[in-house]
Structure formats: structure tokens, C-alpha cells
XYZ file of C-alpha atoms in Angstrom:
735
model
C -5.141 29.199 -18.989
C -6.506 32.540 -20.193
C -9.135 34.222 -18.075
C -10.653 37.683 -18.628
C -9.276 40.487 -16.492
C -11.492 42.017 -13.771
C -11.965 45.073 -16.016
C -13.850 42.894 -18.497
C -16.454 42.161 -15.834
C -18.751 45.134 -15.684
C -22.560 45.130 -15.543
C -22.667 48.022 -18.015
C -20.913 46.012 -20.764
C -23.037 42.869 -20.440
C -26.400 42.034 -22.010
C -28.919 39.209 -21.981
C -30.710 37.706 -24.965
C -34.199 39.126 -25.420
C -36.766 37.243 -23.365
C -39.075 35.435 -25.788
C -40.194 32.389 -23.778
C -43.923 31.792 -23.173
C -45.234 32.412 -19.640
C -43.234 30.524 -16.979
C -46.336 28.828 -15.540
C -47.194 27.380 -18.960
C -43.696 25.956 -19.447
C -43.333 24.697 -15.883
C -46.478 22.563 -16.142
C -45.984 21.382 -19.712
C -46.408 17.547 -19.946
C -43.258 17.063 -22.064
C -41.060 18.778 -19.474
C -42.729 16.860 -16.666
C -41.499 13.674 -18.354
C -37.863 14.725 -17.777
C -38.142 14.029 -14.052
C -39.260 10.474 -14.847
C -36.270 9.596 -17.055
C -34.241 6.613 -15.815
C -31.596 6.423 -18.533
C -30.200 8.314 -21.507
C -32.509 6.420 -23.890
C -35.582 7.770 -22.052
C -34.071 11.247 -22.110
C -33.562 11.155 -25.883
C -37.196 10.099 -26.322
C -38.329 13.087 -24.259
C -36.005 15.319 -26.284
C -37.770 14.140 -29.460
C -41.104 14.990 -27.863
C -39.809 18.470 -26.944
C -38.777 19.049 -30.564
C -42.175 17.861 -31.844
C -44.014 20.299 -29.554
C -41.756 23.207 -30.498
C -40.458 23.618 -26.949
C -36.890 23.384 -28.234
C -37.283 27.022 -29.280
C -37.575 28.096 -25.624
C -34.557 28.637 -23.404
C -36.451 27.335 -20.386
C -37.071 23.929 -21.974
C -33.502 23.685 -23.255
C -32.112 24.632 -19.836
C -34.100 21.806 -18.240
C -32.984 19.353 -20.916
C -29.316 20.365 -20.577
C -29.568 20.127 -16.785
C -30.934 16.589 -17.016
C -28.137 15.581 -19.421
C -25.280 17.308 -17.619
C -26.071 16.713 -13.946
C -28.260 13.607 -13.512
C -26.528 10.317 -12.548
C -27.463 8.665 -15.858
C -26.750 11.764 -17.943
C -24.389 12.191 -20.857
C -22.305 15.372 -20.798
C -21.400 14.985 -24.466
C -25.097 14.943 -25.375
C -25.638 17.998 -23.168
C -22.910 19.803 -25.126
C -24.568 18.939 -28.429
C -27.813 20.488 -27.181
C -25.931 23.475 -25.721
C -24.256 24.271 -29.048
C -27.693 24.550 -30.722
C -28.604 27.500 -28.471
C -27.812 30.755 -30.273
C -27.583 32.975 -27.205
C -27.534 30.844 -24.032
C -28.905 32.627 -20.999
C -27.343 32.767 -17.555
C -29.087 29.588 -16.373
C -27.867 27.535 -19.354
C -24.267 28.764 -18.969
C -24.364 27.940 -15.252
C -25.737 24.471 -15.961
C -23.063 23.553 -18.487
C -20.348 24.897 -16.147
C -21.841 22.903 -13.278
C -21.890 19.716 -15.380
C -18.192 20.054 -16.180
C -17.313 20.897 -12.566
C -18.764 17.508 -11.583
C -17.062 15.655 -14.444
C -13.557 14.144 -14.682
C -12.613 17.193 -16.817
C -13.165 20.238 -14.569
C -10.713 22.214 -16.727
C -13.507 22.518 -19.302
C -15.676 24.266 -16.724
C -13.126 27.092 -16.636
C -13.058 27.244 -20.432
C -16.844 27.573 -20.587
C -16.675 30.268 -17.912
C -14.308 32.215 -20.182
C -16.695 31.721 -23.122
C -19.570 32.929 -20.959
C -17.752 36.144 -20.058
C -16.650 36.801 -23.632
C -20.216 36.275 -24.875
C -21.324 39.121 -22.623
C -23.400 37.105 -20.121
C -23.064 38.140 -16.512
C -22.014 35.426 -13.981
C -23.966 35.372 -10.732
C -23.866 33.805 -7.298
C -24.823 30.427 -8.812
C -21.903 30.484 -11.262
C -19.049 30.978 -8.818
C -19.464 27.978 -6.474
C -19.173 25.621 -9.465
C -16.271 27.391 -11.146
C -14.371 27.741 -7.854
C -14.905 24.053 -7.178
C -13.330 23.299 -10.574
C -10.304 25.467 -9.735
C -9.908 23.562 -6.471
C -10.048 20.171 -8.226
C -7.212 20.973 -10.627
C -5.273 23.240 -8.231
C -5.669 26.192 -10.630
C -4.268 28.833 -8.282
C -3.818 31.573 -10.899
C -7.301 31.140 -12.372
C -8.814 30.905 -8.885
C -7.347 34.263 -7.915
C -8.608 35.854 -11.153
C -12.109 34.548 -10.476
C -11.848 35.887 -6.920
C -11.224 39.296 -8.491
C -14.388 38.850 -10.580
C -16.325 38.095 -7.385
C -15.074 41.325 -5.800
C -15.828 43.336 -8.973
C -19.434 42.123 -8.959
C -19.839 42.649 -5.214
C -20.674 39.001 -4.518
C -18.126 38.410 -1.751
C -20.895 38.797 0.837
C -22.922 35.967 -0.650
C -22.714 33.048 1.783
C -22.312 30.375 -0.922
C -19.671 32.313 -2.839
C -17.824 33.196 0.381
C -17.642 29.562 1.479
C -16.643 28.440 -2.021
C -13.732 30.891 -2.001
C -12.495 29.524 1.329
C -12.919 25.958 0.085
C -11.046 26.705 -3.120
C -8.070 28.327 -1.411
C -7.981 25.669 1.316
C -8.028 22.735 -1.117
C -5.209 24.096 -3.294
C -3.090 24.798 -0.218
C -3.383 28.608 -0.184
C -4.272 28.587 3.505
C -3.223 32.198 4.125
C -5.570 33.392 1.381
C -8.344 31.179 2.764
C -7.835 32.628 6.239
C -7.798 36.179 4.824
C -11.181 35.653 3.124
C -12.508 34.146 6.357
C -11.209 36.944 8.619
C -12.426 39.791 6.381
C -15.985 38.569 6.322
C -18.755 38.766 8.865
C -20.238 35.566 7.389
C -18.567 33.253 9.869
C -21.173 30.544 9.997
C -20.651 26.836 10.597
C -20.147 26.210 6.869
C -17.316 28.728 6.448
C -15.691 27.526 9.683
C -15.864 23.952 8.417
C -14.360 24.918 5.058
C -11.321 26.428 6.769
C -11.064 23.601 9.312
C -11.046 21.075 6.455
C -8.241 22.979 4.741
C -6.073 23.123 7.851
C -6.789 19.501 8.822
C -6.129 18.068 5.356
C -2.748 19.829 5.237
C -1.721 18.553 8.665
C -2.167 21.841 10.556
C -4.241 20.107 13.163
C -3.581 22.562 16.006
C -4.947 25.424 13.884
C -7.868 23.267 12.808
C -8.654 22.293 16.396
C -8.535 25.904 17.544
C -11.094 26.882 14.884
C -13.137 23.798 15.716
C -13.315 24.893 19.359
C -14.444 28.392 18.276
C -17.172 27.257 15.898
C -20.609 28.529 17.009
C -22.557 25.417 16.047
C -20.827 22.175 15.116
C -22.467 19.987 12.511
C -21.496 16.499 11.394
C -19.381 17.922 8.543
C -17.140 19.863 10.936
C -16.764 16.791 13.166
C -15.900 14.708 10.109
C -13.262 17.243 9.049
C -11.465 16.894 12.384
C -11.730 13.096 12.461
C -10.460 12.834 8.871
C -7.629 15.299 9.589
C -6.336 13.259 12.521
C -6.704 9.997 10.563
C -4.897 11.325 7.471
C -2.025 12.517 9.673
C -1.683 9.085 11.249
C -3.051 10.289 14.595
C -5.660 7.559 14.716
C -6.110 7.481 18.493
C -7.033 11.182 18.464
C -9.422 10.555 15.577
C -11.182 7.913 17.669
C -11.231 10.249 20.692
C -13.050 12.866 18.597
C -15.510 10.189 17.479
C -16.181 9.232 21.100
C -17.239 12.852 21.684
C -19.819 12.444 18.914
C -21.062 9.224 20.533
C -21.397 10.967 23.876
C -23.339 13.863 22.320
C -26.593 13.992 20.441
C -25.080 14.418 16.983
C -25.854 11.751 14.399
C -22.770 10.527 12.496
C -23.088 9.794 8.796
C -21.579 7.447 6.209
C -18.426 9.566 5.845
C -17.901 9.519 9.621
C -18.147 5.764 9.811
C -15.822 5.104 6.889
C -13.104 7.288 8.455
C -13.633 5.764 11.912
C -13.395 2.240 10.497
C -10.096 3.213 8.855
C -8.809 4.456 12.222
C -9.979 1.213 13.880
C -8.103 -0.764 11.214
C -4.850 1.091 11.920
C -5.158 0.880 15.724
C -6.536 -2.656 15.916
C -9.659 -1.384 17.737
C -11.834 -4.406 16.979
C -14.276 -3.744 19.828
C -15.111 -0.255 18.546
C -15.206 -1.611 15.005
C -17.858 -4.144 16.072
C -19.905 -1.306 17.627
C -19.655 0.668 14.383
C -20.868 -2.360 12.415
C -23.893 -2.698 14.707
C -24.677 1.005 14.264
C -24.316 0.682 10.484
C -26.754 -2.230 10.342
C -29.252 -0.486 12.655
C -29.224 2.625 10.459
C -29.663 0.853 7.138
C -26.129 1.320 5.791
C -25.348 -2.402 5.693
C -25.782 -2.557 1.922
C -23.749 0.580 1.185
C -20.729 -0.735 -0.744
C -18.470 2.107 0.418
C -19.248 1.280 4.054
C -19.041 -2.501 3.587
C -15.606 -2.160 1.962
C -14.454 -0.151 4.992
C -15.786 -2.904 7.277
C -13.926 -5.602 5.310
C -10.739 -3.550 5.587
C -11.235 -3.010 9.330
C -11.860 -6.684 10.134
C -8.957 -7.906 7.988
C -6.481 -5.374 9.406
C -7.656 -6.192 12.967
C -6.916 -9.862 12.323
C -10.459 -11.240 12.022
C -10.074 -12.592 8.496
C -13.073 -14.930 8.850
C -15.507 -12.045 9.410
C -13.794 -10.034 6.696
C -14.123 -12.879 4.171
C -17.754 -13.549 5.149
C -18.583 -9.893 4.534
C -16.688 -9.993 1.257
C -18.603 -13.072 0.095
C -21.916 -11.414 1.048
C -21.339 -8.578 -1.433
C -23.098 -9.370 -4.713
C -21.776 -6.474 -6.815
C -18.138 -6.165 -5.714
C -16.037 -3.340 -7.076
C -12.252 -3.280 -7.387
C -12.015 -1.734 -3.902
C -13.797 -4.761 -2.402
C -11.200 -7.088 -3.924
C -8.320 -4.790 -2.975
C -9.201 -4.528 0.725
C -9.649 -8.299 1.058
C -6.410 -9.092 -0.801
C -4.641 -6.357 1.185
C -6.008 -7.825 4.415
C -4.550 -11.243 3.652
C -1.195 -9.668 2.792
C -1.273 -7.490 5.926
C -1.815 -10.574 8.111
C 0.882 -12.576 6.238
C -1.653 -14.951 4.658
C 0.138 -14.765 1.352
C -1.199 -17.957 -0.250
C -4.774 -16.822 0.373
C -3.919 -13.432 -1.144
C -2.654 -15.101 -4.338
C -5.677 -17.393 -4.548
C -8.069 -14.464 -4.183
C -6.162 -12.452 -6.776
C -6.559 -15.306 -9.278
C -10.267 -15.444 -8.421
C -10.449 -11.692 -9.076
C -8.968 -12.129 -12.542
C -11.383 -14.974 -13.296
C -14.254 -12.642 -12.302
C -13.166 -10.222 -15.043
C -12.492 -7.418 -12.551
C -9.709 -5.155 -13.793
C -6.919 -4.831 -11.177
C -5.406 -1.401 -10.515
C -2.243 -0.077 -8.913
C -3.604 -0.659 -5.384
C -4.247 -4.317 -6.250
C -0.662 -4.772 -7.390
C 0.770 -2.972 -4.355
C -1.047 -5.587 -2.227
C -0.248 -8.666 -4.307
C 3.413 -8.031 -5.182
C 4.558 -8.455 -1.529
C 2.773 -11.823 -1.511
C 4.636 -12.819 -4.689
C 7.872 -11.648 -3.051
C 7.322 -13.654 0.127
C 6.319 -16.890 -1.618
C 8.820 -16.556 -4.441
C 6.001 -16.553 -7.019
C 8.204 -15.232 -9.812
C 5.968 -16.337 -12.707
C 2.990 -14.409 -11.332
C 5.260 -11.441 -10.605
C 6.428 -11.455 -14.222
C 2.822 -11.570 -15.442
C 1.988 -8.551 -13.261
C 5.006 -6.693 -14.644
C 3.871 -7.419 -18.212
C 0.329 -6.302 -17.350
C 1.634 -3.036 -15.906
C 3.805 -2.408 -18.982
C 0.808 -2.970 -21.264
C -1.892 -1.121 -19.332
C -0.011 1.498 -17.318
C 2.492 2.795 -19.866
C 2.391 6.372 -18.572
C 1.893 5.393 -14.965
C 3.979 7.483 -12.607
C 3.351 5.682 -9.298
C 6.940 5.109 -8.119
C 5.696 2.863 -5.303
C 4.535 0.340 -7.892
C 7.917 0.201 -9.647
C 9.649 -0.004 -6.259
C 7.411 -2.974 -5.381
C 8.433 -4.632 -8.647
C 12.116 -4.151 -7.747
C 11.464 -5.668 -4.327
C 9.493 -8.577 -5.814
C 12.167 -9.485 -8.354
C 14.925 -9.232 -5.750
C 13.082 -11.419 -3.230
C 12.079 -13.928 -5.912
C 15.755 -14.423 -6.761
C 15.951 -12.560 -10.067
C 18.240 -9.705 -9.106
C 19.058 -8.953 -12.769
C 15.382 -8.234 -13.501
C 15.262 -6.016 -10.400
C 18.217 -4.036 -11.764
C 16.520 -3.716 -15.165
C 13.374 -2.247 -13.580
C 15.483 0.099 -11.478
C 17.590 1.265 -14.432
C 14.441 1.743 -16.534
C 12.858 4.177 -14.087
C 12.959 7.685 -15.550
C 13.024 9.302 -12.136
C 13.769 7.486 -8.923
C 12.552 7.924 -5.369
C 14.585 7.326 -2.223
C 12.473 4.197 -1.671
C 13.522 2.769 -5.053
C 17.221 3.358 -4.261
C 16.736 1.721 -0.855
C 14.953 -1.264 -2.363
C 17.702 -1.843 -4.933
C 20.505 -1.497 -2.365
C 18.742 -3.933 -0.011
C 18.099 -6.367 -2.874
C 21.758 -6.408 -3.886
C 22.774 -6.831 -0.240
C 20.365 -9.752 0.178
C 21.970 -11.495 -2.799
C 25.468 -10.992 -1.415
C 26.413 -8.431 -4.075
C 28.066 -6.178 -1.528
C 30.319 -4.369 -4.016
C 27.374 -3.444 -6.251
C 25.282 -2.358 -3.275
C 27.993 -0.049 -1.933
C 28.744 1.390 -5.404
C 25.012 2.084 -5.813
C 24.961 3.834 -2.433
C 27.805 6.127 -3.551
C 25.990 6.831 -6.825
C 22.802 7.639 -4.950
C 24.553 10.181 -2.738
C 26.334 11.711 -5.738
C 22.955 12.199 -7.455
C 21.767 14.327 -4.555
C 19.709 11.858 -2.551
C 20.058 12.014 1.216
C 20.156 8.514 2.727
C 17.832 7.669 5.599
C 17.806 4.947 8.217
C 16.422 2.378 5.760
C 19.280 3.095 3.351
C 21.833 2.287 6.020
C 20.060 -0.939 6.979
C 20.701 -2.035 3.389
C 24.301 -0.790 3.401
C 25.137 -2.457 6.734
C 23.399 -5.662 5.604
C 25.630 -5.685 2.516
C 28.703 -5.439 4.754
C 27.290 -8.101 7.063
C 26.532 -10.649 4.337
C 30.008 -10.208 2.851
C 31.854 -10.101 6.178
C 33.211 -6.593 5.458
C 33.980 -5.729 9.063
C 36.078 -2.580 8.586
C 33.689 -1.117 6.007
C 30.750 -1.902 8.280
C 32.376 0.056 11.102
C 33.025 3.001 8.746
C 29.438 3.166 7.435
C 27.990 2.846 10.935
C 30.166 5.745 12.095
C 29.322 7.813 8.979
C 25.606 7.260 9.511
C 25.820 8.807 12.980
C 28.395 11.541 12.406
C 27.860 12.594 8.768
C 24.124 12.047 8.362
C 23.003 12.580 11.979
C 20.919 9.402 11.919
C 20.388 7.794 15.317
C 20.912 4.029 15.096
C 17.794 1.885 15.427
C 17.566 -1.744 16.449
C 18.109 -2.919 12.857
C 21.391 -0.981 12.576
C 22.680 -2.344 15.880
C 21.516 -5.807 14.823
C 23.588 -5.685 11.617
C 26.714 -4.513 13.433
C 26.413 -6.948 16.347
C 25.850 -9.834 13.926
C 28.874 -8.723 11.873
C 31.069 -8.458 14.955
C 29.791 -11.710 16.461
C 30.360 -13.759 13.317
C 33.842 -12.249 13.163
C 34.457 -13.599 16.678
C 34.739 -10.076 18.182
C 32.419 -10.771 21.110
C 33.976 -8.178 23.412
C 33.429 -5.414 20.816
C 29.884 -6.667 20.186
C 29.059 -6.544 23.913
C 30.611 -3.074 24.202
C 28.426 -1.839 21.342
C 25.349 -3.319 22.992
C 26.057 -1.295 26.131
C 25.909 1.937 24.090
C 22.381 1.212 22.874
C 19.741 3.637 24.102
C 17.008 1.045 23.615
C 16.632 -2.442 25.045
C 18.095 -5.252 22.954
C 15.421 -7.243 21.153
C 15.210 -10.944 20.431
C 16.785 -10.582 16.979
C 19.993 -9.109 18.410
C 20.361 -11.787 21.093
C 19.537 -14.481 18.504
C 22.264 -13.255 16.136
C 24.785 -13.238 18.980
C 23.705 -16.735 20.027
C 24.156 -17.876 16.427
C 27.682 -16.469 16.475
C 28.372 -18.450 19.655
C 27.300 -21.592 17.785
C 29.635 -20.827 14.870
C 32.609 -20.215 17.201
C 31.741 -22.938 19.743
C 31.441 -20.494 22.666
C 29.441 -22.699 25.045
C 29.579 -20.627 28.245
C 28.914 -17.333 26.472
C 26.112 -19.057 24.550
C 24.466 -20.072 27.814
C 24.601 -16.473 29.044
C 23.243 -15.076 25.767
C 20.451 -17.686 25.684
C 19.420 -16.605 29.184
C 19.079 -12.983 28.003
C 17.182 -14.093 24.904
C 14.683 -16.097 26.943
C 14.123 -13.117 29.248
C 13.096 -11.050 26.216
C 11.206 -13.834 24.403
C 10.361 -16.665 26.840
C 8.439 -18.634 24.207
C 11.077 -18.372 21.472
C 11.928 -21.926 20.369
C 14.957 -20.596 18.474
C 16.793 -19.942 21.746
C 16.478 -23.591 22.771
C 17.329 -24.882 19.299
C 20.498 -22.789 18.982
C 21.625 -23.686 22.499
C 20.955 -27.358 21.698
C 23.103 -27.037 18.596
C 25.903 -25.482 20.652
C 25.722 -28.389 23.109
C 25.486 -30.904 20.239
C 28.553 -29.388 18.595
C 30.432 -29.860 21.871
C 29.158 -33.451 22.235
C 27.232 -32.581 25.423
C 24.257 -34.847 24.679
C 22.956 -34.810 28.240
C 22.539 -31.050 27.953
C 20.844 -31.515 24.567
C 18.371 -33.910 26.196
C 17.788 -31.440 29.053
C 16.975 -28.646 26.597
C 14.579 -30.891 24.663
C 12.859 -31.865 27.916
C 12.384 -28.200 28.799
C 10.917 -27.584 25.350
C 8.459 -30.457 25.803
C 7.537 -29.409 29.359
C 6.781 -25.878 28.208
C 4.841 -27.119 25.214
C 7.034 -25.076 22.875
C 7.437 -26.537 19.425
C 10.328 -25.889 17.079
C 9.267 -23.992 13.969
C 9.263 -26.667 11.246
C 11.418 -26.120 8.211
C 9.290 -25.146 5.231
C 10.454 -24.611 1.659
C 8.449 -23.511 -1.362
C 9.047 -23.682 -5.091
C 7.003 -22.235 -7.946
C 6.459 -24.454 -10.981
C 4.138 -23.404 -13.823
C 2.805 -20.490 -11.736
C 1.799 -22.804 -8.858
C 3.580 -22.524 -5.500
C 4.343 -25.925 -3.886
C 5.279 -26.083 -0.186
C 7.241 -28.812 1.595
C 7.822 -29.485 5.295
C 10.687 -31.568 6.659
C 9.959 -35.229 5.923
C 6.865 -34.211 3.929
C 4.980 -37.042 2.172
C 1.635 -35.394 1.424
C 2.490 -34.031 -2.025
C 0.656 -35.806 -4.891
C 4.028 -36.604 -6.488
C 5.625 -37.728 -3.233
C 6.666 -41.126 -4.635
C 8.579 -39.564 -7.549
C 10.102 -36.939 -5.236
C 11.553 -39.563 -2.876
C 12.810 -41.609 -5.807
C 14.677 -38.500 -6.975
C 15.972 -37.983 -3.404
C 17.395 -41.507 -3.424
C 19.075 -40.769 -6.752
C 20.470 -37.494 -5.371
C 21.844 -39.194 -2.251
C 23.442 -41.957 -4.345
C 25.146 -39.449 -6.635
C 26.257 -37.342 -3.640
C 27.785 -40.391 -1.993
C 29.641 -41.285 -5.205
C 31.019 -37.731 -5.271
C 32.477 -38.242 -1.790
C 29.908 -36.151 0.049
C 29.840 -36.771 3.827
C 26.922 -35.173 5.764
C 27.762 -33.035 8.801
C 25.564 -34.590 11.468
C 26.574 -32.206 14.247
C 23.550 -30.003 13.722
C 20.977 -32.775 14.299
C 19.552 -32.280 17.778
C 18.898 -35.898 18.608
C 21.526 -38.218 20.153
C 20.912 -40.922 17.522
C 22.928 -43.246 15.367
C 24.875 -41.589 12.567
C 22.866 -43.457 9.910
C 19.577 -42.038 11.261
C 21.059 -38.560 11.446
C 21.983 -38.726 7.788
C 18.429 -39.783 6.941
C 16.933 -36.840 8.844
C 19.174 -34.407 6.987
C 18.357 -35.859 3.566
C 14.669 -35.141 4.146
C 15.052 -31.454 4.958
C 12.425 -29.315 3.236
C 14.852 -27.656 0.812
C 16.076 -31.069 -0.397
C 12.453 -32.057 -1.079
C 11.829 -28.798 -2.966
C 14.987 -29.249 -5.038
C 14.043 -32.856 -5.838
C 10.597 -31.706 -6.975
C 12.215 -28.972 -9.071
C 14.486 -31.513 -10.772
C 11.592 -33.769 -11.812
C 9.238 -30.897 -12.751
C 11.389 -28.559 -14.837
C 13.408 -28.856 -18.014
C 17.078 -29.763 -17.838
C 19.317 -26.727 -17.570
C 16.668 -24.373 -16.202
C 17.176 -22.482 -12.944
C 15.557 -23.831 -9.786
C 14.392 -21.227 -7.273
C 13.361 -22.133 -3.726
C 12.394 -20.184 -0.624
C 12.991 -21.456 2.915
C 11.585 -20.024 6.157
C 14.672 -20.940 8.243
C 18.420 -20.557 7.903
C 19.853 -23.202 5.577
C 21.871 -25.790 7.499
C 25.510 -26.521 6.714
C 24.869 -30.008 5.367
C 22.119 -28.902 2.980
C 24.320 -26.010 1.868
C 27.200 -28.343 1.039
C 24.862 -30.835 -0.609
C 23.188 -28.168 -2.757
C 26.558 -26.981 -4.047
C 27.301 -30.501 -5.280
C 23.752 -30.973 -6.668
C 24.182 -27.835 -8.794
C 27.365 -29.362 -10.258
C 26.048 -32.921 -10.706
C 22.788 -31.915 -12.405
C 24.262 -28.832 -14.127
C 21.581 -26.582 -12.680
C 21.744 -23.134 -11.125
C 19.861 -23.289 -7.833
C 18.850 -20.007 -6.210
C 17.783 -20.438 -2.594
C 16.447 -17.777 -0.252
C 16.665 -18.577 3.436
C 15.648 -16.451 6.396
C 18.694 -14.195 6.090
C 19.851 -14.003 2.476
C 20.102 -15.539 -1.004
C 22.437 -18.333 -2.041
C 23.254 -18.742 -5.744
C 24.544 -22.299 -6.284
C 26.260 -22.974 -9.614
C 28.971 -25.407 -10.735
C 29.544 -26.523 -7.145
C 30.093 -22.998 -5.779
C 27.819 -20.743 -3.725
C 27.748 -16.953 -4.070
C 27.999 -16.585 -0.278
C 31.495 -18.136 -0.302
C 30.343 -20.306 2.613
C 29.836 -17.222 4.784
C 26.253 -16.920 5.974
């Protein structure tokens, strides 16, 4: 953008329009101008404007300056109307130029403020100390470094660098656009080091993460006001140092300084991230005592705090108490449900939001897409994708497209995930990671590893998350040698220290390959303590390979880490059941009952016509339960005719074979598949999601069902996806 050189700014070359206004006292007390202060909307303002024209006041610059100010700056004003009035002034004076610049500095188009500043200079009107704070603020908003430095030169040329407002505005401008050295230079060269200029520099350092520099200045500040305290609290919060943010706030509580709305909103955010519900309750009491309980900005922060701290009842009650909710209100409540894994409630609230005619934004979708992914709500996910394509055509938020990739992958439509990925003009590391993990989850190991090579060749440096996806791909496909190579490359070539997830992938891969000695040796090299997931994967490998004694030892370790984990007892029971040791099975079940630990029930969900239906094992509460069980009987009859024999070794009870077969036929995934068969058109794909690992019998049965009914069935269990088609599963019976 063009801006006049400092040489163009010279008092000797500037002039003002001849003063022709009536006496100031007459204009100040004129009834028509007094009406401006009583305007409540733009319609009132236009009526007053008509009155000003009738009285002839429109020929005075004073009256026009007041009218333009009301249009350009007031909350109900109309900047376009202000411009129309401005363009009628033949030679605007300094006040009118400043007002129109100020109006644009506050608008969504601060670039225009700089353009009007240029026009002002070229018209020969001298800027003053009131001009520069607004124009510098505009430069800061749009990060106009070049223009900001030119305007700084104008300030020096006119000798206004000693003006306190201009001085602070310069520091603010440089600090906000990241020119911290320039901001510090202005600060150090001046004797005007008051609390405001200190705070401006502190805010700059804190917002850029230079918290040690900010704290040092904060400790030097002569008099701390609430703005300087807020700058430090916000700086720590934005850098993820929430505990330190709350420590700073405690200092305010212990002093005599009164916090304000901005303080409380930031503190509530810190409480949300740290789970500090007790402090959050204190903040709410303070808010209500000081009359901020109806402030929507504050109430939204309270809803977010309660939901993130796990008190969804209080969060929802607050949400329901808000009469005029904005999109942020909906977003924080939906985000709270997603954060606490209440995905069904998140979807229900999102539908309520749409029915309330509130337009969702990118934040809404970033909260709701994970819920779609978890529940397998593919239809809703597709609708969101279509909405984004229609309303966010030029949207550049890569996180949103990455969430779409993740949603499609977890909902079982890996081809759609690939289409979104391939359609991204530019990709982030997160989008590569999401696509690699999605392919791995679906058992497409070759594609995942080819994509990893392509990613590296395109100049992206993999991180720990990348290698979780790569090692998962090897694990799901049983690629033992490749898994070893990538694990070694991660450490040696990319200098990435293995985390629990990396060890978990390798130990699971080794265990399922029967290499227990190598798995135990790798566990001994871990710098961190093994978690429940690692011991569980090893215990699962013992079940697959029938290693009873080793399984007992592993189960002991697992129960030391997670004493209340029912999975340890269930897997050990299965190991005993597989070995025919029914007395030991009974002993394990007795221990479970004595401890009051209940096995996590199998739960499967299926989406039909945009509605997610959930089924538990043996479920009979669904409205169409009668038809579902009739279809189950038909399925079992057809399976029996095809020669299918259930594997009853995984049923934990020592019961008759006939009863075991009945228990297996009522597993939640069988119920979901039966419902899918009676609720969808012939030939369409059935997609289900299960919370547990699919059992061997259901896996074998589903392969045959896909062949008998000529349906592709895509099932997601706790570990991976299974694509059943024509009697074959994509996992090749390795899961």
C-alpha cells in the first residue's frame, strides 16, 4: 500500500479550510445536535440528519463532524452512511478526517483507515495526536509492518513521539505485529514509561510466548493495573501454562485489585483446561455478586468451564438459562459433550442448533465431526461435508479438512477420506497423519506405507503421531520385519523417542507373532512404566497362542497397573476356557463378583436414515425388536445350512453347547447387522461400530452373512476395521 514519504509531512506545506462556522457555544447547544445523543438506531439518526439539513447546520463542519461521528463510531451506526455524509464535505477538517479514520479502524475493514489517512495527507490536512492511535491500531490489525514504519516516521517528523497516547500506540502496533525489537526500542528511548506503555510491551511479549521477558517487565512496572495483570494471565493461558495463569490470578485475589470481565473469562478458560472446578465455582460466585451473570461472554466461559471440568448438568442448566444464545454458546456446550465423550448428546444438541436457525461455523464442525466419527454417523458427516463445500468454499482451515478425513475414515468410508485428502490444495502434517492412520485402521498397510514415503519425499518431517500410524499399519497387517525397520528408523533417523503408543504397537506385533521373549526384552528397554494397554495386548497374545502360565503372569502385572480393569479377568478367563480349565474360569468369575467389577457390555451401533441405533448383547428394548429377532432366526438358519459351526470356546460360562451358541447369536454386532438387513435396501453397504474387539465366532459368521445376503458389511471394532464381502474379510483373519 502506498503511503506518503516523511518529506511530504511538513507543517509549512499544510493548510486548513477557512473557519466559517458560527460560534462554538451556539453550535454546541443547538437543539438539533442535542438530539444526536438521544438516537437509538440508524432510523432516528437519519431523522436528525433531515432536521440538521432543514436548519442549515449541514453547512457547518462542526455539525457534520458530530453527525459523521455518530454514524461511524456509535454501536448502531452505519459506516457506509457516514461515508456518504463525508463525501459531501468539500474540505474536511482535521476532526472529520480523524473521525472517518477512527470509524474504519474499528470496522472489519481497517485497511480503509490507512487509505483515508493517505487521502488526508494528500489533501494537505495535518494529522495530530488523535489521528495516530487510530491509524496505528489499523496497522496492527492487518499486520501492515511497512505502513506502520512509515507512519512511525510521520510521528517523528511531527515531533509527536513524546505524546503518551501516540507513544503507547506505537508500542502496541509493533508488539501486535510481532516486531518486538522495534517495540522495545520505542519503549527504551522514551521517558514515558508509565503503566500503559509497560502493559503494551508486556502484552506483546506474553502473546508471542516470551513469558520470561514479559514477567521481568511485569515485575518492574511502577503501578500494576488490571490490564497488566490480565496480560500476564492471558499470556500464560495462551502458552498452555494454565497453572501459572491461575497462580497469577491468586495474587490478584490476595491483593486489593478488582478483576474485570476479561480476567474472569481467561481464568475460566484456565480452570477448564486444568479441571479446577473449585476455583471455577468461586469465580461463578464472584461473577454473580458483581452483576456479570447476564454477560453472554462470561456465561459462555462458565458453560465451557463446567463442561470441560465434567459437570455437564451445571453446564447444560446454564446453557438453557441463556435466552439469546449466540453460536459460541452452542459451540461450547456441544464441545463440552464431545470433550467428555457424550457423543450422542453432542449430536442431539447439534440438531437442536440447526432447528433453532443458528448458523454453525468451523468451530461447531470441529466439535461435532469427532462425535460423528465415534458413533459412525456417516450420513450426518456427509451433510456437514456438503454444508462446508457450499458455505466455506474458500475456507483455509486445514484442521477442518483433517477432521473430515478422520470422520470418513472412522465411519468406514476410506475412499471418501482419500478423496478429501487428495482434494486439499495444500496439506498439513496433521492431514498426512490422519490419512496414514485411517488407511492403517482399515488394514490398507501397503497404501499407508506408500503414503508415508510420499509424505517424506514431499518434504514433510514425520513426528511421533506419524509413526504411530505407520507402526499400526504394520501391526494390523502382521508385517513384523517392516515394523522392526520403521521402529528403528524412527529412533535413529528421525531422533524421535518412542512413547507408550509406539511400544504398544511393537509389543502387540511381536506378541501376536508369538515372539514373547523379544516382546519382553523390548519392554525392559522402556524408559517409562508399561501401561494397561501394553499388558492387555500381551495378554491378548497369550490367549491367541494358548500361553496359560505366561498369561497368568501378565494378568498379574496388568492388575497391578489397573486393579479395576475387567478386561484382565475376561482375557484370563478366555485363556482358561480355551484350555478347558472351567474351575479356574469359575474362580475368576467369583473374584469379579466379589470385587463388584462388571464386564464392559458389548455395544454396537448402526446409522440408518441419519439416526444412530445402539444395541447391547441380548438387547430387546428396540422398538423393532420382534422383527430383529425374526431376522436373527433366519440368519442362524441360513448359517447352519451353509455348514457354519460356532466356536464356543470364547464363552466364559461352563454351560451346555446349545446355550453357548445362543449367547453368541445374540452378540450386539449380530443384532446391529440384523437391524441393518431389515432397514436398508438390498445390496447397500451395512456399517456398524462396536466398542469391543469382535469375537472369532461373530467374525466367521459375518463373513458368511456377507456372502449369503450379498451385502458388504463394514465393521469397526475397538482395534480396527473389517470389510466383509463375498465371504472374505479384509483383515485376512488376522486381528
